[in-house]
C-alpha positions as CSV (number, residue, x, y, z in Angstrom):
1,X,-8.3,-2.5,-1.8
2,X,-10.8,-0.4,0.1
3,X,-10.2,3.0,1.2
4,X,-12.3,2.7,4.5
5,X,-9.2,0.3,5.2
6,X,-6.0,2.4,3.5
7,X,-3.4,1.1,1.4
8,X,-1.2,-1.1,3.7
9,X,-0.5,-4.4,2.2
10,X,-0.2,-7.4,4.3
11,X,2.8,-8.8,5.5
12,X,3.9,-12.1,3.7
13,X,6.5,-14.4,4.6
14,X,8.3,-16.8,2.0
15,X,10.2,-19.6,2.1
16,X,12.3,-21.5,-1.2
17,X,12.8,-20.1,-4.5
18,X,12.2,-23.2,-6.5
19,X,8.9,-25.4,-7.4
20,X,5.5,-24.3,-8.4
21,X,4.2,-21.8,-5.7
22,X,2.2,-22.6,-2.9
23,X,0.5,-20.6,-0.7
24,X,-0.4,-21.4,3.5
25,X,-3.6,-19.9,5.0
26,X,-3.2,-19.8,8.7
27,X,-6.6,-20.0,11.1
28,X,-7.5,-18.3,14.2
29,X,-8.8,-16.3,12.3
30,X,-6.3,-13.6,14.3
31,X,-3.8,-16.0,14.8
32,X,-0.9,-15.3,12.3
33,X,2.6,-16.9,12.4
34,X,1.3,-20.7,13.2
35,X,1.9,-22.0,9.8
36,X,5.1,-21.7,9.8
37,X,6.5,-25.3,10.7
38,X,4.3,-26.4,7.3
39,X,5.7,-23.5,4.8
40,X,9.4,-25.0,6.1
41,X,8.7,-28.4,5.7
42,X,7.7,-27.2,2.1
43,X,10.2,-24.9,1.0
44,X,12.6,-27.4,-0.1
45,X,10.2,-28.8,-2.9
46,X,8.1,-25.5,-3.4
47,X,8.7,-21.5,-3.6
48,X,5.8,-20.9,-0.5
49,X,4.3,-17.7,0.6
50,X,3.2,-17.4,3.9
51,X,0.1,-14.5,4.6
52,X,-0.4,-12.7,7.4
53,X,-3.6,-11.4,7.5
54,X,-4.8,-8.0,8.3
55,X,-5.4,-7.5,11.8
56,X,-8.0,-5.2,12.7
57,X,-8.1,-1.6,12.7
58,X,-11.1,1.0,12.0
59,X,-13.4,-0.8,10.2
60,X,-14.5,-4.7,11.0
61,X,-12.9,-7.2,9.2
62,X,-15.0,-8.9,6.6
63,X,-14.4,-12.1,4.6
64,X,-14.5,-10.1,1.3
65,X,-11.7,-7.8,3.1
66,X,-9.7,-11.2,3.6
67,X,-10.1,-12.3,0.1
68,X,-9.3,-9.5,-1.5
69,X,-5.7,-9.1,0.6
70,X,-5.4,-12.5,-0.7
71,X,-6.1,-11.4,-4.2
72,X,-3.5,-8.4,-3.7
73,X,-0.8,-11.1,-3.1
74,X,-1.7,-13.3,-5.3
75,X,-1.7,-10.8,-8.0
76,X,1.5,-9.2,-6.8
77,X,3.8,-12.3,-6.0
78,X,2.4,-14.8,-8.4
79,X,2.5,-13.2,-11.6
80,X,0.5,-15.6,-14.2
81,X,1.3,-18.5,-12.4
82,X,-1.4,-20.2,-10.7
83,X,-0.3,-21.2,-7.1
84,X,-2.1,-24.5,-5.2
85,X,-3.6,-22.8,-1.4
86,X,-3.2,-24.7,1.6
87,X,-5.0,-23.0,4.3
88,X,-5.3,-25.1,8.1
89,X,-9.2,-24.2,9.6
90,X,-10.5,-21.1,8.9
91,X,-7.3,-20.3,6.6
92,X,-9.3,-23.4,4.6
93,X,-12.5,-21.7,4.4
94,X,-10.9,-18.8,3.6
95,X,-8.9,-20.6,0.8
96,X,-12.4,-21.9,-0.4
97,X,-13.5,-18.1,-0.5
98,X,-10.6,-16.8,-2.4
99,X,-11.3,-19.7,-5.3
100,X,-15.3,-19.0,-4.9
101,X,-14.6,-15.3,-6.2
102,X,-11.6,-15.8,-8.4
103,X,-11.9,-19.7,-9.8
104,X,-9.1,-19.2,-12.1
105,X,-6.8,-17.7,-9.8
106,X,-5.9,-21.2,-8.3
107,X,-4.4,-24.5,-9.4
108,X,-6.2,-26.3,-6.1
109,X,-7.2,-26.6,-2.8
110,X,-6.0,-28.3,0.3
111,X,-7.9,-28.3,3.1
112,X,-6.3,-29.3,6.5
113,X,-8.4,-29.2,9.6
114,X,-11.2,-27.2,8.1
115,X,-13.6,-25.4,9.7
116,X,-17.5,-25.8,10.1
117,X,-19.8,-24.3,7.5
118,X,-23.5,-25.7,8.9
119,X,-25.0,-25.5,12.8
120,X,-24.8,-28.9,13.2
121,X,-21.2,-29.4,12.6
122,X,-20.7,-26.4,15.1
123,X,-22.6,-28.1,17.7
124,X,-21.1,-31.7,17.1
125,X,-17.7,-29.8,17.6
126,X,-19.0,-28.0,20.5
127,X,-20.0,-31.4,22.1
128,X,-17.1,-33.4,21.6
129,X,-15.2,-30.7,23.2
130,X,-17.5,-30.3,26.1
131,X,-16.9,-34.4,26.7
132,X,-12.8,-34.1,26.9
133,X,-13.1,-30.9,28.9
134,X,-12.7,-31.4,32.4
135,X,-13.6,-29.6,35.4
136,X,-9.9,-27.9,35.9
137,X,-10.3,-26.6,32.1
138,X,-13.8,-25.8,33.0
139,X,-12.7,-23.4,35.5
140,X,-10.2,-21.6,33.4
141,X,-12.2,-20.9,31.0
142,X,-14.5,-19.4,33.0
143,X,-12.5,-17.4,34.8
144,X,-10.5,-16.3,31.7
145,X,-12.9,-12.8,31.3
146,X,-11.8,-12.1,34.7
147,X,-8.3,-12.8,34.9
148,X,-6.3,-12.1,31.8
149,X,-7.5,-8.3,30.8
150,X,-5.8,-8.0,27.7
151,X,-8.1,-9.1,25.0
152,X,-5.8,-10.7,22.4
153,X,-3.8,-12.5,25.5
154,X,-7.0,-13.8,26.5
155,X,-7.6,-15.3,22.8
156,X,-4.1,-16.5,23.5
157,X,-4.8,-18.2,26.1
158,X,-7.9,-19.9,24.9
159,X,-5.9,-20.9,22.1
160,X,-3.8,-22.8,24.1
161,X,-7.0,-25.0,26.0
162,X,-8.4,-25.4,23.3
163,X,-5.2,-26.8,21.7
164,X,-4.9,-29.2,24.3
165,X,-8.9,-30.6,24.0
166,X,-7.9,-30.6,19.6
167,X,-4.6,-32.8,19.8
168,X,-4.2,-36.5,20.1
169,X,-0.1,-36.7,20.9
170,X,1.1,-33.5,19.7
171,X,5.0,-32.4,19.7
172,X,6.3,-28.6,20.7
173,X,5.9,-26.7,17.7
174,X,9.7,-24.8,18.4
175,X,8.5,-21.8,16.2
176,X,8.7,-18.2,16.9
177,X,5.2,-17.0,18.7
178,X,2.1,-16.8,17.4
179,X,0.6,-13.4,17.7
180,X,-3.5,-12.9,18.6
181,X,-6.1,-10.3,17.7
182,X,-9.5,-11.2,19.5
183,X,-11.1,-8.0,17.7
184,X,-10.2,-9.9,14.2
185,X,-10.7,-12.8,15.3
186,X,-14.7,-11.5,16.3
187,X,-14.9,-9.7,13.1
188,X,-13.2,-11.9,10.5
189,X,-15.7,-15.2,12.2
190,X,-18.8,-12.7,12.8
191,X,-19.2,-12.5,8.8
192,X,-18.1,-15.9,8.1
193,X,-21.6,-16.6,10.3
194,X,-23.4,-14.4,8.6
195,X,-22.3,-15.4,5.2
196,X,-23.3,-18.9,5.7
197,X,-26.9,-18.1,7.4
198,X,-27.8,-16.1,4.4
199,X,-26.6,-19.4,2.3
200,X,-24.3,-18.0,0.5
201,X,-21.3,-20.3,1.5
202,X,-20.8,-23.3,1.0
203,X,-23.5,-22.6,-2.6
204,X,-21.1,-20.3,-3.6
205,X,-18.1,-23.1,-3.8
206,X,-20.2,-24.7,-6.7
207,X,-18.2,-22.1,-8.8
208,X,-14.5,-24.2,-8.0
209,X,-13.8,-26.2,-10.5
210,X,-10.3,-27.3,-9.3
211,X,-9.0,-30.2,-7.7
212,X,-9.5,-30.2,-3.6
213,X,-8.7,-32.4,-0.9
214,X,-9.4,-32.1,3.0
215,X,-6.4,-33.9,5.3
216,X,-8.3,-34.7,8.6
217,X,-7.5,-36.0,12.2
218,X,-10.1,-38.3,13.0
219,X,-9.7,-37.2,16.6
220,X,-9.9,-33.6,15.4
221,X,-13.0,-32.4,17.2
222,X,-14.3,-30.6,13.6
223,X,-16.2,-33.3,12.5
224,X,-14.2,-33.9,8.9
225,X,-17.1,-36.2,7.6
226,X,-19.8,-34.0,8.7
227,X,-18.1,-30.9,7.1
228,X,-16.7,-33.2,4.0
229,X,-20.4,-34.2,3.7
230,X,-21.5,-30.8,3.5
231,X,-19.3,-29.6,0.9
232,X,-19.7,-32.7,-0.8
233,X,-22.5,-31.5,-3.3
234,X,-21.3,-28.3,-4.3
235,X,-18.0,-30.0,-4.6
236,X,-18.3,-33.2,-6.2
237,X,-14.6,-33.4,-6.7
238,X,-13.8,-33.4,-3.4
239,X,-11.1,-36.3,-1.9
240,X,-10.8,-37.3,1.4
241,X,-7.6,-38.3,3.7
242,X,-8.5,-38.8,7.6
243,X,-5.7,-40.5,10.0
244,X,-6.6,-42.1,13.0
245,X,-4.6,-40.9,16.3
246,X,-4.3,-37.2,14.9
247,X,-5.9,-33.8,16.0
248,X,-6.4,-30.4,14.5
249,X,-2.5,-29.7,13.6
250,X,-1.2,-33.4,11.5
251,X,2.4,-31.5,11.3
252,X,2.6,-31.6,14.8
253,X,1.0,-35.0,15.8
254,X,4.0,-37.1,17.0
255,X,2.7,-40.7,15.1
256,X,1.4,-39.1,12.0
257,X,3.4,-36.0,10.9
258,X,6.1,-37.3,8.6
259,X,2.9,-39.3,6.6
260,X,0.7,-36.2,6.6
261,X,3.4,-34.2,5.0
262,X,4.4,-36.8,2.3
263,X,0.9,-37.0,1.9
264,X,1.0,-33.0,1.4
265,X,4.1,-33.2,-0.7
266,X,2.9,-35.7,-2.9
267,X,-0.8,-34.3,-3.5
268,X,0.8,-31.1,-4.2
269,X,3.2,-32.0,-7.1
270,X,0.8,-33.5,-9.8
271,X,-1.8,-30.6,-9.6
């Protein structure tokens, strides 16, 4: 690890002690804790680890910073086992990342919900959630700056609008709060932006060889063919699994969540 960033490991959360290991990638990025409810639903078929990752502090958060925590755990808590990643939006980019610069470090790849790695599919997200957005969530998120002065409540509470534009018929997630860091969030996304404008992602994912597979809402407002299309010819062996009447969190859509995770269950146990 860096020294311009100290020694501190990240905190990591597990759940089961039997199975093959299986690690969960949360999104945000800045939004540790979410992923939870999956790495539960799990732990009774696999041993999961749960990263939360760093938060920011002196020096901006990179995506090499993010992959190399990663690394550390992997490393630490894996021992020569090679664990499957299952990251959920940017924890799925990230999780594309992490294989990208260590392609035999992972047994494979979901990708739930995953986030945008082109403009267009950006701008296609952008505009389907300018369409659902009405003039009530208009206003509040234009008034956000001005109201909420805390930084990471303020991420908070754009989570939450923008929750409610990504969902189709979601259920209370019942967990333990999420906490928010607007300054990682910047960061962490800032680089993500830059990495891809100098093309090095998604070229770079040319170097995973192992089996991947998005799960995608087809009412998720990332546009999962645009961004499966995208990926497609640096990874040919790419599958696909979209549900109709689903958003950006499956394990929480009320019609499709037990299918998702059978789906998740089953997907994971063969590889």
């Amino acid at each position: 690890m860096g020294s311009d960033y100290g020694h501190q490991l990240i905190k990591v959360r597990t759940y089961g002690t039997v199975g093959r290991t299986v690690v969960v990638l949360h999104g945000g990025p800045g939004a540790p804790g979410y992923m939870a409810p999956v790495a539960r639903q799990l732990a009774g078929s696999f041993r999961v680890l749960e990263p939360l990752q760093r938060g920011s502090g002196k020096k901006p958060l990179t995506v090499a910073k993010h992959v190399d925590d990663l690394h550390e755990v992997l490393t630490t808590q894996c021992a020569a086992e090679r664990p499957a990643l299952v990251g959920h939006s940017w924890g799925a980019m990230l999780a594309l990342a992490y294989a990208a610069e260590h392609p035999g470090q992972v047994e494979s790849i979901v990708l739930i919900g995953c986030g945008t790695f082109d403009t267009a599919a950006r701008e296609r997200l952008q505009e389907i959630r300018d369409e659902r957005m009405d003039e009530n969530l208009r206003q509040r998120l234009k008034h956000l700056e001005t109201e909420i002065s805390d930084p990471d409540e303020r991420l908070a509470a754009m989570g939450e609008i923008m929750g409610s534009l990504d969902s189709y018929d979601a259920i209370p997630s019942g967990e333990e709060p999420v906490s928010f860091d607007l300054r990682a969030h910047e960061e962490s996304w800032h680089d993500m932006i830059r990495l891809q404008k100098e093309e090095i992602y998604p070229r770079a994912f040319g170097d995973i060889s192992v089996p991947v597979i998005m799960l995608h809402g087809a009412y998720d407002p990332h546009p999962g063919s645009m961004i499966r299309d995208g990926l497609k010819p640096f990874l040919p062996q790419l599958e696909y699994r979209e549900w109709e009447r689903c958003g950006h969190y499956p394990w929480l859509e009320r019609e499709v969540r037990d299918e998702f995770l059978d789906v998740l269950k089953e997907w994971l146990s063969p590889h």
